[in-house]
Short mmCIF file of C-alpha atoms and ligand atoms in Angstrom, two decimals:
data_model
loop_
_atom_site.label_atom_id
_atom_site.label_comp_id
_atom_site.label_asym_id
_atom_site.label_seq_id
_atom_site.Cartn_x
_atom_site.Cartn_y
_atom_site.Cartn_z
CA MET A 296 104.44 84.38 100.65
CA GLY A 297 107.29 85.22 102.98
CA LEU A 298 105.37 84.13 106.23
CA SER A 299 103.94 81.00 104.81
CA LEU A 300 107.19 79.89 103.21
CA ALA A 301 109.03 80.59 106.45
CA GLN A 302 106.46 78.79 108.59
CA ARG A 303 106.79 75.60 106.18
CA LEU A 304 110.53 75.50 105.97
CA SER A 305 110.89 76.19 109.82
CA SER A 306 108.55 73.39 110.62
CA GLN A 307 110.88 70.95 108.75
CA GLY A 308 113.83 72.18 110.83
CA VAL A 309 115.32 74.72 108.39
CA GLN A 310 116.56 77.68 110.55
CA VAL A 311 115.22 80.85 108.92
CA THR A 312 115.27 84.56 109.13
CA LEU A 313 112.63 86.56 107.74
CA PHE A 314 113.03 90.23 106.79
CA GLU A 315 110.29 92.65 106.35
CA ARG A 316 110.49 96.11 105.51
CA GLU A 317 107.25 97.39 107.40
CA ARG A 318 106.89 97.38 111.35
CA GLN A 319 104.09 94.96 110.71
CA ALA A 320 103.92 91.54 109.15
CA GLY A 321 101.44 90.43 106.20
CA GLY A 322 102.41 92.73 103.27
CA LEU A 323 99.12 93.23 101.29
CA THR A 324 97.27 90.89 103.42
CA THR A 325 98.05 92.72 106.72
CA TYR A 326 95.70 94.20 109.04
CA HIS A 327 94.72 97.86 110.30
CA ASP A 328 93.84 99.60 113.26
CA TYR A 329 90.21 101.00 112.60
CA GLY A 330 89.86 102.56 115.99
CA SER A 331 87.58 100.14 117.95
CA PHE A 332 88.48 96.90 116.21
CA TRP A 333 91.18 95.54 113.73
CA TRP A 334 90.48 94.15 110.27
CA ASP A 335 92.38 93.80 106.94
CA ARG A 336 93.96 96.89 105.62
CA PHE A 337 92.84 96.03 102.11
CA TYR A 338 89.51 93.65 101.69
CA HIS A 339 90.07 89.86 101.50
CA VAL A 340 87.71 87.07 101.33
CA ILE A 341 88.38 83.33 100.68
CA LEU A 342 86.64 81.29 97.87
CA SER A 343 85.18 77.92 98.61
CA SER A 344 87.47 76.67 95.89
CA ASP A 345 90.48 78.07 97.46
CA ARG A 346 91.58 74.60 98.38
CA ASN A 347 95.44 75.49 98.89
CA LEU A 348 94.38 78.14 101.47
CA ILE A 349 91.72 76.27 103.02
CA GLY A 350 94.04 73.07 103.46
CA TYR A 351 96.75 75.64 104.75
CA LEU A 352 94.53 77.13 107.27
CA HIS A 353 93.54 73.69 108.67
CA GLU A 354 97.31 72.86 108.51
CA ILE A 355 98.04 75.70 110.94
CA GLY A 356 95.17 75.11 113.22
CA LEU A 357 92.60 77.66 112.13
CA GLY A 358 90.28 75.56 110.28
CA ASP A 359 87.68 75.89 112.92
CA GLN A 360 88.00 79.76 112.86
CA LEU A 361 86.74 79.74 109.14
CA ARG A 362 83.38 81.20 108.71
CA TRP A 363 81.12 81.49 105.67
CA SER A 364 78.42 83.73 104.39
CA PRO A 365 76.15 84.11 101.53
CA ALA A 366 77.63 86.74 98.95
CA ARG A 367 75.76 89.19 96.65
CA SER A 368 77.03 91.01 93.76
CA GLY A 369 75.60 94.42 92.26
CA LEU A 370 76.21 96.53 89.29
CA TYR A 371 75.82 100.17 89.57
CA ALA A 372 74.77 101.92 86.11
CA ARG A 373 72.58 104.85 84.95
CA GLY A 374 72.15 106.13 88.66
CA ARG A 375 70.68 102.64 89.88
CA MET A 376 71.85 99.52 91.46
CA TYR A 377 71.08 96.28 90.03
CA PRO A 378 71.44 92.69 91.86
CA VAL A 379 73.56 90.28 89.42
CA THR A 380 74.34 87.36 91.70
CA SER A 381 71.91 84.73 90.79
CA PRO A 382 71.33 83.38 87.08
CA TRP A 383 67.71 84.76 87.83
CA GLU A 384 68.70 88.20 88.63
CA LEU A 385 70.97 88.13 85.60
CA LEU A 386 68.22 87.05 83.43
CA ARG A 387 66.22 90.21 84.78
CA PHE A 388 69.25 92.67 84.32
CA PRO A 389 67.69 95.33 81.91
CA LEU A 390 70.84 96.57 80.34
CA VAL A 391 71.62 93.39 78.45
CA GLY A 392 69.19 91.81 75.91
CA MET A 393 68.47 88.16 75.88
CA ILE A 394 70.99 87.51 73.12
CA GLY A 395 73.43 89.33 75.04
CA LYS A 396 72.57 87.27 78.22
CA LEU A 397 72.86 83.90 76.34
CA ARG A 398 76.35 85.11 74.94
CA LEU A 399 77.35 86.25 78.58
CA ALA A 400 76.40 82.43 79.73
CA ARG A 401 78.34 81.01 76.66
CA THR A 402 81.41 83.16 77.66
CA ILE A 403 81.41 81.47 80.87
CA LEU A 404 81.19 78.19 79.53
CA THR A 405 83.67 78.84 77.05
CA CYS A 406 86.23 79.95 79.72
CA ASN A 407 85.40 76.72 81.73
CA ARG A 408 86.25 74.63 78.55
CA ILE A 409 89.78 76.27 77.60
CA ARG A 410 92.49 74.22 79.01
CA ASP A 411 95.36 75.79 77.19
CA TRP A 412 95.31 79.12 78.69
CA ARG A 413 98.38 80.47 76.63
CA VAL A 414 96.11 80.76 73.57
CA LEU A 415 94.60 83.74 75.35
CA GLU A 416 97.90 85.53 75.93
CA ALA A 417 98.07 86.94 72.40
CA VAL A 418 94.61 88.82 72.53
CA SER A 419 93.57 91.67 74.79
CA VAL A 420 90.73 91.14 77.24
CA GLU A 421 88.72 93.80 75.76
CA GLU A 422 88.80 92.32 72.15
CA TRP A 423 88.24 89.01 73.44
CA LEU A 424 85.19 89.78 75.36
CA ILE A 425 83.84 91.79 72.89
CA GLY A 426 84.16 88.94 70.38
CA GLN A 427 82.36 86.56 72.70
CA CYS A 428 79.53 88.72 74.04
CA GLY A 429 79.29 91.82 71.56
CA ARG A 430 80.11 95.36 72.25
CA ARG A 431 76.77 96.17 73.94
CA THR A 432 77.10 93.55 76.77
CA TYR A 433 80.77 94.11 76.90
CA GLU A 434 80.10 97.86 77.67
CA ALA A 435 77.44 97.17 80.05
CA PHE A 436 78.54 94.20 82.24
CA TRP A 437 82.34 93.16 81.73
CA LYS A 438 83.93 96.81 81.32
CA PRO A 439 82.69 97.82 84.94
CA LEU A 440 84.06 94.69 86.34
CA LEU A 441 87.38 95.27 84.50
CA LEU A 442 87.38 98.66 85.58
CA ALA A 443 86.79 97.60 89.25
CA LYS A 444 89.62 94.98 89.10
CA LEU A 445 92.31 96.61 87.18
CA GLY A 446 91.47 100.48 86.63
CA GLU A 447 91.98 102.33 83.31
CA GLN A 448 94.82 99.86 82.59
CA TYR A 449 92.50 96.80 81.76
CA ALA A 450 93.05 97.94 78.09
CA ARG A 451 96.51 96.50 77.97
CA VAL A 452 95.92 93.15 79.80
CA SER A 453 95.40 89.87 77.85
CA ALA A 454 92.23 87.68 77.75
CA VAL A 455 94.10 85.24 80.38
CA PHE A 456 92.79 87.66 83.22
CA ILE A 457 89.30 87.03 82.61
CA TRP A 458 90.00 83.46 81.89
CA SER A 459 91.54 83.01 85.33
CA TYR A 460 88.92 85.19 87.14
CA ILE A 461 86.06 83.17 85.78
CA THR A 462 87.58 79.72 86.22
CA ARG A 463 88.40 80.41 89.87
CA LEU A 464 85.01 82.03 90.49
CA PHE A 465 83.16 79.04 89.04
CA SER A 466 85.22 76.26 90.28
CA THR A 467 83.57 74.69 93.36
CA ARG A 468 84.44 72.45 95.99
CA ASP A 469 83.23 68.84 95.73
CA THR A 470 81.15 69.38 99.01
CA THR A 471 78.82 72.02 97.89
CA ALA A 472 77.91 73.29 101.31
CA GLN A 473 79.97 76.65 100.77
CA ARG A 474 78.85 77.14 97.03
CA ASN A 475 78.38 80.58 96.46
CA GLN A 476 79.59 81.56 99.83
CA LEU A 477 82.40 83.92 100.72
CA GLY A 478 84.78 83.05 103.72
CA TYR A 479 86.89 84.80 106.09
CA VAL A 480 88.89 83.79 109.37
CA ALA A 481 87.16 85.05 112.54
CA GLY A 482 89.37 88.22 113.60
CA GLY A 483 90.39 88.73 109.97
CA TYR A 484 93.88 88.18 108.43
CA ARG A 485 95.29 89.30 111.72
CA THR A 486 94.49 86.06 113.26
CA VAL A 487 96.25 84.38 110.53
CA ILE A 488 99.39 86.74 110.59
CA ARG A 489 99.59 86.25 114.26
CA ARG A 490 99.43 82.50 114.25
CA LEU A 491 102.07 82.38 111.50
CA GLU A 492 104.23 84.57 113.56
CA GLN A 493 103.88 82.33 116.69
CA LEU A 494 104.59 79.10 114.51
CA ILE A 495 107.93 80.44 113.14
CA GLN A 496 109.23 81.93 116.37
CA ALA A 497 108.38 78.63 118.04
CA ALA A 498 110.23 76.67 115.48
CA GLY A 499 113.21 78.63 116.04
CA GLY A 500 112.83 81.05 113.29
CA THR A 501 113.58 84.92 113.59
CA ILE A 502 111.46 87.64 112.19
CA ARG A 503 113.00 91.04 111.72
CA LEU A 504 110.25 93.71 111.28
CA GLY A 505 111.09 97.13 110.07
CA THR A 506 114.10 95.83 108.30
CA ALA A 507 114.49 96.70 104.67
CA ILE A 508 117.02 94.69 102.68
CA GLN A 509 119.23 97.26 100.86
CA ALA A 510 121.79 94.59 99.41
CA ILE A 511 122.28 90.89 98.92
CA VAL A 512 125.76 90.32 97.70
CA PRO A 513 126.92 86.70 96.81
CA ALA A 514 129.93 85.61 99.20
CA PRO A 515 133.16 84.40 97.66
CA ASP A 516 132.92 81.19 99.98
CA GLY A 517 129.25 80.71 99.07
CA GLY A 518 126.10 81.87 100.49
CA PHE A 519 125.21 85.30 100.89
CA SER A 520 125.74 88.66 102.87
CA VAL A 521 122.42 90.33 103.27
CA HIS A 522 122.69 94.14 104.33
CA ALA A 523 119.99 95.79 106.01
CA ASN A 524 119.59 98.42 108.76
CA GLY A 525 123.51 98.72 108.74
CA ARG A 526 123.95 95.39 109.64
CA GLU A 527 125.35 92.24 107.67
CA ASP A 528 124.28 88.87 108.02
CA HIS A 529 125.67 85.60 106.18
CA PHE A 530 123.03 82.93 104.80
CA ASP A 531 123.53 79.89 102.94
CA LYS A 532 120.49 80.26 101.08
CA VAL A 533 118.17 83.34 100.06
CA ILE A 534 114.70 83.51 98.61
CA TRP A 535 113.22 86.83 97.55
CA THR A 536 109.58 87.18 97.86
CA GLY A 537 108.96 90.96 97.19
CA PRO A 538 108.50 92.48 93.79
CA ILE A 539 111.44 92.86 91.51
CA GLU A 540 112.13 96.40 90.56
CA GLY A 541 114.88 98.34 88.70
CA GLY A 542 117.80 99.15 91.18
CA SER A 543 116.48 96.75 93.81
CA PRO A 544 118.69 94.85 96.04
CA LEU A 545 118.68 92.09 93.65
CA ALA A 546 119.43 93.90 90.48
CA THR A 547 122.43 95.43 91.48
CA GLN A 548 124.22 92.24 92.33
CA GLY A 549 123.12 90.70 88.87
CA LEU A 550 121.28 87.91 90.94
CA VAL A 551 118.38 88.29 88.39
CA SER A 552 118.07 90.30 85.37
CA VAL A 553 115.41 93.18 85.74
CA GLY A 554 114.06 93.97 82.36
CA ALA A 555 116.68 92.68 80.28
CA THR A 556 114.51 91.74 77.42
CA SER A 557 111.12 93.19 77.91
CA GLY A 558 111.42 95.57 80.44
CA PRO A 559 110.48 95.25 84.17
CA ILE A 560 107.10 93.78 85.28
CA GLU A 561 104.50 96.64 85.56
CA TYR A 562 102.37 96.82 88.78
CA LEU A 563 99.19 98.41 89.67
CA GLY A 564 98.87 100.34 92.85
CA VAL A 565 95.64 100.91 94.69
CA VAL A 566 94.35 103.84 96.88
CA CYS A 567 91.59 102.20 99.08
CA SER A 568 89.32 104.58 101.12
CA VAL A 569 87.64 102.35 103.60
CA LEU A 570 84.57 103.96 105.18
CA VAL A 571 83.24 102.88 108.85
CA THR A 572 79.80 103.73 109.53
CA ARG A 573 76.93 103.18 111.81
CA LYS A 574 74.43 101.75 109.44
CA ALA A 575 74.84 99.38 106.53
CA VAL A 576 75.85 101.10 102.99
CA VAL A 577 75.60 98.39 100.66
CA PRO A 578 74.01 95.10 100.48
CA TYR A 579 76.52 93.50 98.07
CA TYR A 580 80.03 92.25 98.69
CA THR A 581 81.02 93.58 95.19
CA LEU A 582 79.32 96.48 93.45
CA ASN A 583 80.90 97.16 90.05
CA LEU A 584 80.42 100.54 88.80
CA ALA A 585 79.41 101.58 85.22
CA ASP A 586 80.12 105.34 85.98
CA SER A 587 82.92 107.10 84.80
CA GLU A 588 82.38 110.23 87.11
CA ILE A 589 82.69 108.09 90.18
CA PRO A 590 86.35 108.65 91.65
CA PHE A 591 86.73 104.93 92.71
CA THR A 592 86.63 101.78 90.73
CA GLY A 593 84.59 99.52 92.83
CA VAL A 594 82.67 99.20 96.32
CA ILE A 595 83.16 96.28 98.49
CA GLY A 596 80.61 95.76 101.32
CA MET A 597 82.65 93.92 103.88
CA SER A 598 79.97 93.79 106.26
CA SER A 599 77.56 92.29 103.97
CA ILE A 600 79.54 88.98 104.74
CA VAL A 601 81.50 89.67 107.98
CA PRO A 602 78.82 90.16 110.85
CA THR A 603 79.15 93.34 112.84
CA LYS A 604 80.23 91.50 116.12
CA GLU A 605 83.69 91.22 114.25
CA THR A 606 83.90 95.03 113.91
CA ALA A 607 82.71 96.49 117.21
CA GLY A 608 79.14 96.95 115.80
CA LEU A 609 80.12 99.03 113.03
CA PHE A 610 80.03 98.44 109.17
CA LEU A 611 83.02 98.38 106.93
CA THR A 612 82.90 99.32 103.45
CA TYR A 613 86.03 99.43 100.94
CA PHE A 614 86.44 101.79 97.84
CA PRO A 615 89.33 100.87 95.64
CA LYS A 616 90.76 102.73 92.92
CA TYR A 617 93.53 100.97 91.11
CA VAL A 618 96.17 102.93 88.95
CA PRO A 619 99.56 102.32 87.54
CA SER A 620 102.37 102.10 90.39
CA ASP A 621 104.06 105.23 88.97
CA ASP A 622 100.53 107.17 88.83
CA PRO A 623 100.69 110.63 90.72
CA TYR A 624 97.35 109.76 92.10
CA LEU A 625 99.12 107.39 94.55
CA LYS A 626 100.75 110.27 96.15
CA LEU A 627 97.67 112.58 96.44
CA PRO A 628 97.39 114.08 99.85
CA ASP A 629 94.57 112.44 102.06
CA ASP A 630 92.47 115.47 102.16
CA THR A 631 92.43 115.63 98.16
CA VAL A 632 91.40 111.84 97.96
CA ARG A 633 88.88 112.68 100.94
CA GLN A 634 87.21 115.30 98.89
CA GLN A 635 86.89 113.65 95.68
CA PHE A 636 85.73 110.28 97.64
CA GLY A 637 83.10 112.34 99.27
CA GLU A 638 81.70 113.61 95.88
CA GLY A 639 81.55 109.81 94.71
CA LEU A 640 80.03 108.79 98.09
CA ARG A 641 77.13 111.29 97.91
CA LYS A 642 76.31 110.36 94.29
CA LEU A 643 76.40 106.61 94.94
CA PHE A 644 74.86 106.72 98.42
CA PRO A 645 72.54 109.94 98.60
CA ASP A 646 70.80 108.88 101.79
CA LEU A 647 73.93 108.23 103.76
CA GLN A 648 74.02 111.09 106.32
CA GLU A 649 77.25 112.73 107.87
CA ALA A 650 76.10 111.50 111.49
CA ASP A 651 76.22 107.80 109.81
CA ILE A 652 79.93 108.35 109.34
CA VAL A 653 82.24 107.26 112.18
CA ALA A 654 85.63 107.60 110.21
CA LEU A 655 86.98 107.40 106.79
CA HIS A 656 90.68 105.61 106.38
CA ILE A 657 93.06 106.10 103.21
CA ASN A 658 95.18 103.15 102.40
CA ARG A 659 97.65 103.09 99.89
CA ALA A 660 99.72 100.23 98.38
CA VAL A 661 102.16 100.85 95.43
CA LYS A 662 102.98 97.39 94.00
CA VAL A 663 99.84 95.26 94.12
CA GLN A 664 98.56 93.70 90.84
CA PRO A 665 101.26 92.64 88.17
CA LEU A 666 99.76 93.85 85.14
CA GLN A 667 99.25 90.70 82.80
CA VAL A 668 100.14 92.37 79.34
CA LEU A 669 100.21 90.51 76.26
CA HIS A 670 102.57 87.53 76.50
CA TYR A 671 103.14 88.00 80.20
CA SER A 672 104.23 84.55 80.69
CA THR A 673 107.45 85.24 78.50
CA LYS A 674 108.38 88.11 80.85
CA VAL A 675 108.28 86.78 84.40
CA PRO A 676 111.43 86.00 86.57
CA THR A 677 112.10 82.15 87.09
CA VAL A 678 112.02 80.72 90.60
CA ALA A 679 115.49 79.20 90.22
CA THR A 680 118.04 81.94 89.27
CA ARG A 681 121.79 82.07 88.00
CA HIS A 682 122.82 81.45 91.48
CA LYS A 683 122.07 78.02 92.64
CA ASP A 684 121.17 79.20 96.24
CA PHE A 685 119.24 82.09 95.32
CA PHE A 686 115.66 81.79 94.67
CA VAL A 687 112.73 84.19 93.65
CA LEU A 688 109.10 83.43 94.64
CA ASN A 689 106.65 86.33 94.08
CA THR A 690 103.29 87.18 92.64
CA SER A 691 104.76 88.35 89.32
CA GLN A 692 105.12 84.66 88.47
CA PHE A 693 101.26 83.94 88.50
CA VAL A 694 100.90 83.70 84.94
CA ASN A 695 97.66 81.99 84.78
CA SER A 696 95.91 82.85 87.97
CA THR A 697 94.67 86.21 89.43
CA LEU A 698 96.43 87.83 92.45
CA ASN A 699 95.09 85.86 95.54
CA ASN A 700 96.36 83.92 98.63
CA ASN A 701 95.15 80.62 97.32
CA ALA A 702 97.74 80.97 94.43
CA VAL A 703 100.35 82.15 96.90
CA ILE A 704 99.99 79.23 99.07
CA GLY A 705 99.86 76.91 95.77
CA ALA A 706 103.47 78.48 94.81
CA VAL A 707 104.56 77.85 98.42
CA ASN A 708 103.59 74.34 98.31
CA GLU A 709 105.35 73.83 94.84
CA PHE A 710 108.59 75.32 96.02
CA VAL A 711 108.66 73.48 99.29
CA GLN A 712 108.11 70.30 97.22
CA ALA A 713 110.68 71.04 94.59
CA HIS A 714 113.52 72.54 96.95
CA GLY A 715 112.61 72.05 100.32
CA ARG A 716 114.99 68.91 100.71
CA ASN A 717 117.85 71.23 99.71
CA PHE A 718 117.18 73.59 102.44
CA VAL A 719 116.75 70.71 105.14
CA GLU A 720 120.12 69.08 103.82
CA VAL A 721 121.92 72.28 104.28
CA SER A 722 120.07 72.97 107.65
CA ASN A 723 121.35 69.38 108.85
CA LEU A 724 124.92 70.37 107.98
CA SER A 725 124.52 73.78 109.92
CA GLN A 726 125.42 71.76 113.19
CA THR A 727 128.84 72.97 112.04
CA GLY A 728 127.90 76.77 112.50
CA LEU A 729 126.60 78.00 109.23
CA GLU A 730 123.05 79.48 109.27
CA PRO A 731 120.90 78.55 106.35
CA ALA A 732 118.11 81.27 105.93
CA ARG A 733 116.04 82.89 103.50
CA VAL A 734 114.86 86.55 103.05
CA SER A 735 111.21 88.13 102.21
C1 FAD B 996 92.95 95.62 97.51
C2 FAD B 996 93.51 94.25 97.67
C3 FAD B 996 92.39 93.19 97.79
C4 FAD B 996 92.78 91.76 97.81
N1 FAD B 996 91.85 90.87 97.85
C5 FAD B 996 92.10 89.55 97.97
C6 FAD B 996 91.14 88.48 98.28
O1 FAD B 996 90.08 88.95 98.38
N2 FAD B 996 91.54 87.34 98.22
C7 FAD B 996 92.94 86.84 98.22
O2 FAD B 996 93.05 85.86 98.45
N3 FAD B 996 93.70 88.01 98.03
C8 FAD B 996 93.37 89.08 97.93
N4 FAD B 996 94.29 90.19 97.58
C9 FAD B 996 95.83 89.74 97.26
C10 FAD B 996 96.51 89.21 98.48
O3 FAD B 996 96.65 90.41 99.44
C11 FAD B 996 98.01 88.97 97.95
O4 FAD B 996 97.79 87.59 97.25
C12 FAD B 996 99.05 88.85 98.88
O5 FAD B 996 99.27 89.82 99.80
C13 FAD B 996 100.49 88.59 98.14
O6 FAD B 996 101.29 88.21 99.13
P1 FAD B 996 103.00 88.38 98.84
O7 FAD B 996 103.66 88.06 99.96
O8 FAD B 996 103.40 87.78 97.49
O9 FAD B 996 103.18 89.99 98.42
P2 FAD B 996 103.12 91.13 99.36
O10 FAD B 996 101.91 91.15 100.24
O11 FAD B 996 103.15 92.42 98.53
O12 FAD B 996 104.48 91.13 100.24
C14 FAD B 996 105.50 91.50 100.06
C15 FAD B 996 106.33 91.82 101.28
O13 FAD B 996 107.80 92.14 100.80
C16 FAD B 996 108.18 93.26 101.78
N5 FAD B 996 109.40 93.79 101.01
C17 FAD B 996 109.47 94.33 99.92
N6 FAD B 996 110.80 94.91 99.73
C18 FAD B 996 111.40 94.64 100.83
C19 FAD B 996 112.83 95.00 101.18
N7 FAD B 996 113.62 95.54 100.29
N8 FAD B 996 113.03 94.33 102.37
C20 FAD B 996 112.30 93.73 103.29
N9 FAD B 996 110.99 93.47 102.83
C21 FAD B 996 110.51 93.85 101.65
C22 FAD B 996 106.99 94.05 101.54
O14 FAD B 996 107.01 95.11 102.78
C23 FAD B 996 105.88 93.21 101.63
O15 FAD B 996 105.31 92.75 103.18
C24 FAD B 996 94.24 91.43 97.50
C25 FAD B 996 95.07 92.47 97.36
C26 FAD B 996 94.64 93.80 97.51
C27 FAD B 996 95.93 94.77 97.34
#
């Protein structure tokens, strides 16, 4: 969000400074050093329906780096893996009866017909899906998917989640060449992040990595003083694109109210084990798990869509486990996670030998998925705030969409359309010495 916003505004002549707490840009979309290659720290793919994102990749000159591969999905239940990609495979899926399958199809059609998603905010996703499909189909099909995406917290999430998930998955581009395919950018998201860094710097912007903002203080004569790394800088305008937490740099100055009425936004964190192997582990991009003994909530076979020439001839498989952002699991030592992970791995893939494993990386993120609880849209911070020159743009504002980079670019597009002119005007005035800027 911060990088694309900085790129967009700086390309319009706004003088931008981007603050990033980590030593590497990209946030959750960032890359990771897997030894002999770089790839995304957390698994990412692009859907053919991601129009905002695909349009943006073309705009920044990476359209010709987009690659597409057929995607397959599977479900693990009762000690077996079942393919569930095509309608034909779904028809043969033995754990749901024929009536359940018809109701499954009807649920997808119903989702595609619902225009006013707000009606789903009052009902839990579990209750809604059971109402649509019956308990048996819910337990066999939907619950593993909810667990893979949300961990045990799925029970508190509203039906908007499944509506936005299904409508995103089933909306396709007009040109259907990439229908049912998943996309990535050659070189992974590292290619995108590095391009954005270059474009921002080429347009005169500044990127300050390893710089956590400690305070944003409104200045008496207008604008803000931003405190970070023992230094204070003045900016005319600030946009905050990180999560908002109690005690954050924003809350202390009363710029936005954190949890004034309904409590702060709750986030899920993720512990994501990434296995690098010499042979393919799983033929599916997503394998949902209906087995409560397995210590992760899903399996993502990245190498089922990304050819191994991108990953030094090796295979990459991600094993996420989503938990609340204050769950002690996020703080477990790597060795404990490794041990639990090994037990699950042996159960799922008994043929995988020790000699096939090159490395196991354990990555964590604390604030990942805002938890879209009942009536979520009434709880999120607004883009425009109490201060006319301070804005918030973050993923907690996605009230009718899942967490994804297509929605991120959509939010940036809307922001630039609504407020970009103000930034450009202030920028033109800054010939007088003021430095207009924005903060991520
Ligand atoms: C496991 C996983 C799988 C995913 N899969 C997909 C996928 O397949 N497709 C897809 O489109 N999306 C996917 N996503 C979602 C995608 O990563 C997010 O949409 C995107 O990263 C959101 O970007 P953001 O900038 O809004 O937030 P973030 O990436 O969280 O960035 C916020 C930034 O703010 C910085 N920050 C916070 N506080 C401060 C401070 N005080 N000072 C300075 N900097 C600060 C943070 O360090 C961070 O870099 C996935 C995410 C995860 C975790």
